[in-house]
Short mmCIF file of C-alpha atoms in Angstrom, two decimals:
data_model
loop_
_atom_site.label_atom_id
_atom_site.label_comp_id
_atom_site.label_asym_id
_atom_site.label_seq_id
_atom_site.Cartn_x
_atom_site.Cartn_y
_atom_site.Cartn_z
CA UNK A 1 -35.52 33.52 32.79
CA UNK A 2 -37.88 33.47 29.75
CA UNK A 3 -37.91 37.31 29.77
CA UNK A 4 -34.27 37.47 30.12
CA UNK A 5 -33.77 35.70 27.10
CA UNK A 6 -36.29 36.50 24.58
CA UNK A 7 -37.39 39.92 25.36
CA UNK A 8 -33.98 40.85 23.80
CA UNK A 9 -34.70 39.07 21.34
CA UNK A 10 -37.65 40.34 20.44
CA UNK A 11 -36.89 44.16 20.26
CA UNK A 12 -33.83 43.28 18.01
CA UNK A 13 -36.08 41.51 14.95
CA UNK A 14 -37.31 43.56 12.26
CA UNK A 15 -40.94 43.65 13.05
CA UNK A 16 -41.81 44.34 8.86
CA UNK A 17 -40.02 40.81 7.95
CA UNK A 18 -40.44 38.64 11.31
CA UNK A 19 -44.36 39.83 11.83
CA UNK A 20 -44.89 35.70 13.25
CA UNK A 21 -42.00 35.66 15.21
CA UNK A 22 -42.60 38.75 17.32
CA UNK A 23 -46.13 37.38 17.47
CA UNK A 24 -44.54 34.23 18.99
CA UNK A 25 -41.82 36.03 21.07
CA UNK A 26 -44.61 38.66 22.38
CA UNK A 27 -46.91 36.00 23.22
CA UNK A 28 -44.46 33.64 25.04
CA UNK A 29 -43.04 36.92 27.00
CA UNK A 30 -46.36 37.87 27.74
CA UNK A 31 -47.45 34.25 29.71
CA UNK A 32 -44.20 34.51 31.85
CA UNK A 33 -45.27 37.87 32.91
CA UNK A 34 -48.40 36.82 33.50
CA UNK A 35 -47.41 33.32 34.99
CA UNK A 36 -44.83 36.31 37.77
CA UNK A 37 -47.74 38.39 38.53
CA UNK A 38 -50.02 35.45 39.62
CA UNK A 39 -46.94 34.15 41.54
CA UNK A 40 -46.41 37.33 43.15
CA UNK A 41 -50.37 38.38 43.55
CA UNK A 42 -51.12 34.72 44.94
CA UNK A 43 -48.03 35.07 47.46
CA UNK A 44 -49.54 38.09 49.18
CA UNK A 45 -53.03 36.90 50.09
CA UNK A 46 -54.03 37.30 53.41
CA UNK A 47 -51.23 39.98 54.26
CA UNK A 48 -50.60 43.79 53.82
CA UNK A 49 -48.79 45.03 50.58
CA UNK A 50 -45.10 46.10 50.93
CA UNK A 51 -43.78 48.41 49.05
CA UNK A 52 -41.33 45.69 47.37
CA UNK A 53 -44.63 43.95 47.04
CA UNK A 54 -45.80 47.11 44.73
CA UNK A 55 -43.28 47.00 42.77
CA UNK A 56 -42.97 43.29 41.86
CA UNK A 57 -46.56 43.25 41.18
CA UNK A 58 -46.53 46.75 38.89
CA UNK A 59 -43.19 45.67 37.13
CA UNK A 60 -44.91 42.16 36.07
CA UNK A 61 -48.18 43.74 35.29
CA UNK A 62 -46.66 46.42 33.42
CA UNK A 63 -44.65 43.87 31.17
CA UNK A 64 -47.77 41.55 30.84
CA UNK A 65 -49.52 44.29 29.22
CA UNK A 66 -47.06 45.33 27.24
CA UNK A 67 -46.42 42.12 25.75
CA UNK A 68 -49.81 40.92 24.89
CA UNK A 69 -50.27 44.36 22.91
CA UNK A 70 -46.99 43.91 21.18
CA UNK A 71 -49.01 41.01 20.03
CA UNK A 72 -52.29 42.19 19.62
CA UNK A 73 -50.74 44.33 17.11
CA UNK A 74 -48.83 41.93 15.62
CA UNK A 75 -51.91 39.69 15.07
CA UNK A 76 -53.60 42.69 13.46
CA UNK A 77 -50.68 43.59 11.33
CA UNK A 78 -50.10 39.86 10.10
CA UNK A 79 -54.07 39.79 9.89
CA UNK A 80 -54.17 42.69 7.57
CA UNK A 81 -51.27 41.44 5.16
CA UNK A 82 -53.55 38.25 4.90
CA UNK A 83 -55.91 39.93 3.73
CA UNK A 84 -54.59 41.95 1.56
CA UNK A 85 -53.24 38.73 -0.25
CA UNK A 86 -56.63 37.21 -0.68
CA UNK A 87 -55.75 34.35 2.19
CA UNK A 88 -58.57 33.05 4.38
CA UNK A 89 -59.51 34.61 7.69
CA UNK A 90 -58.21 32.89 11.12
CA UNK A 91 -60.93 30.13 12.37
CA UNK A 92 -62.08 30.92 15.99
CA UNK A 93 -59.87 28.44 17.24
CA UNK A 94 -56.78 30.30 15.63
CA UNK A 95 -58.04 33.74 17.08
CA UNK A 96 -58.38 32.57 20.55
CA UNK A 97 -54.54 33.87 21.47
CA UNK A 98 -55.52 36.95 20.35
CA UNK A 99 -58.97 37.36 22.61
CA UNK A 100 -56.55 35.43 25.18
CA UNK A 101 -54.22 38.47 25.32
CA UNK A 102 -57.39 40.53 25.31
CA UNK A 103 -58.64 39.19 28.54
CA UNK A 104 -55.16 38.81 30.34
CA UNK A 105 -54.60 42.94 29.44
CA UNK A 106 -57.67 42.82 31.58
CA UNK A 107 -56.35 40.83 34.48
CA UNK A 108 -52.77 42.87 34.69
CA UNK A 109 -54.76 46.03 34.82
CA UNK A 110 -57.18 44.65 37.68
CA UNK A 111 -53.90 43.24 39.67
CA UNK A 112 -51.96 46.64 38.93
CA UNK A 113 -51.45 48.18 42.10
CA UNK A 114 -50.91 52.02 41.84
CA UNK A 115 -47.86 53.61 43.23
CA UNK A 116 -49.68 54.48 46.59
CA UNK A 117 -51.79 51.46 47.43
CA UNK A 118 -53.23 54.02 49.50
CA UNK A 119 -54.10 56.33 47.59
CA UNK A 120 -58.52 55.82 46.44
CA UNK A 121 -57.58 58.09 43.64
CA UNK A 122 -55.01 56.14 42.13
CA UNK A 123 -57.06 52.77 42.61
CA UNK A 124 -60.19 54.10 40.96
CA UNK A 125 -58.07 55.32 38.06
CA UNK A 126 -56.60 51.23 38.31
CA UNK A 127 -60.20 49.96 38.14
CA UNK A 128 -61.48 52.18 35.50
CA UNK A 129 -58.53 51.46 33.18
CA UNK A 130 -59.21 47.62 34.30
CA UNK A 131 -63.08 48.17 33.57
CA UNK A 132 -62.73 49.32 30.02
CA UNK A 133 -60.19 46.75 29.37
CA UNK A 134 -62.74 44.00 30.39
CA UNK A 135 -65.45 45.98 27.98
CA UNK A 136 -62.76 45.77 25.52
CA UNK A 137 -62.37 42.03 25.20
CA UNK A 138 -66.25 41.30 25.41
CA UNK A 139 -66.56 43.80 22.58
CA UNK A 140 -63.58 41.46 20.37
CA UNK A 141 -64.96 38.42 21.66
CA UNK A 142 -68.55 39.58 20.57
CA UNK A 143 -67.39 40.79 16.91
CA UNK A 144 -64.41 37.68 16.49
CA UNK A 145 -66.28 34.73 17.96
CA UNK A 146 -69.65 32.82 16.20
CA UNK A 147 -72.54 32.03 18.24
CA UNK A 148 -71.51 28.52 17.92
CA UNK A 149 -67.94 28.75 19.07
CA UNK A 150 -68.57 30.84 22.27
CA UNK A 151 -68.22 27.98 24.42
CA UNK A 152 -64.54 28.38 23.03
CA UNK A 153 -64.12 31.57 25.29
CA UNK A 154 -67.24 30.96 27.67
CA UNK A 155 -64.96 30.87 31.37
CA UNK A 156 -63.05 34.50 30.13
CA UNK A 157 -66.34 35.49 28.97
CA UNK A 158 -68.19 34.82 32.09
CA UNK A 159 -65.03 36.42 34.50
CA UNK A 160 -65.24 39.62 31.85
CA UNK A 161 -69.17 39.78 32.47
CA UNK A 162 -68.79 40.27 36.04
CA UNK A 163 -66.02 42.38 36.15
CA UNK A 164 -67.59 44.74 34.42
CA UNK A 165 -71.47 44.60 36.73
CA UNK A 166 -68.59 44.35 39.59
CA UNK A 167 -66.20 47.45 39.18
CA UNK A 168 -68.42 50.48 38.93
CA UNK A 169 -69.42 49.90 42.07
CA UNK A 170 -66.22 49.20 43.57
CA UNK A 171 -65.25 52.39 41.89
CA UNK A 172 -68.06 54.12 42.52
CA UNK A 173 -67.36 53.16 46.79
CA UNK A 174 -63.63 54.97 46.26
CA UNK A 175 -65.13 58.06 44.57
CA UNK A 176 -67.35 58.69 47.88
CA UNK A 177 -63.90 57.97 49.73
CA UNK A 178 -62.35 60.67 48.29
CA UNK A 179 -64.81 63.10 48.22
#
């Protein structure tokens, strides 16, 4: 219902004079497709995929990404005009929704499941777009986050760490599949 109502919303706005609000709207949009695909992903545990199945799962992972990067930009772009106007940067505490949308990119990339669940090719190009997405938001928590205030992002952290030991070799077991 969420996405029903605000993702119109949000692609009407002018995105030059409502930077905050599509931040808002694209963040918002972006937990309800997250909050689907966990429903969806948690609902199939323990039984085979469906092809209904890969389709709920791709349509909400699809939108969850899409969302938090019509953020992420949106944070940079509202980030930028800051600066150019001599205001102070975000605390850590203010950028955790952006390394938030980081990480959850991360997650709807890991729980995308490729047209043909079948298919090793299509999975290891799943994981390897998952596995640099994971790289991705240790990089921005790295170069965002103070030695101090890690603890502020220490559970995402720790998940993004062993993702990214845990997914070449995953990947690397599909590549012998294939060939």
């Amino acid at each position: 219902r969420r996405d029903n109502l605000l993702s119109g919303l949000l692609d009407q706005l002018n995105t030059e004079f409502y930077t905050v609000e599509h931040q808002e709207l694209a963040y918002e949009l972006g937990e309800a497709s997250r909050e689907i695909l966990t429903a969806n992903t948690n609902r199939l545990k323990g039984r085979e995929v469906a092809r209904g199945d890969v389709k709920r799962i791709a349509t909400a992972a699809m939108k969850t990404v899409r969302y938090y990067m019509h953020f992420i930009k949106m944070y940079e772009v509202a980030e930028k005009k800051d600066k150019q106007s001599g205001q102070e940067t975000a605390t850590p505490e203010e950028q955790l929704p952006y390394l938030y949308s980081h990480f959850w990119i991360a997650h709807a990339l890991h729980h995308m499941v490729p047209n043909d669940p079948k298919s090793a090719d299509a999975q290891v190009k799943a994981l390897v777009e998952s596995h640099k997405a994971f790289l991705r938001t240790l990089e921005v928590s790295k170069q965002r986050l103070p030695a101090e205030k890690a603890d502020l992002f220490a559970t995402e952290k720790q998940i993004c760490e062993d993702m990214v030991e845990l997914l070449p070799a995953q990947i690397a077991q599909l590549q012998r599949q294939i060939g």
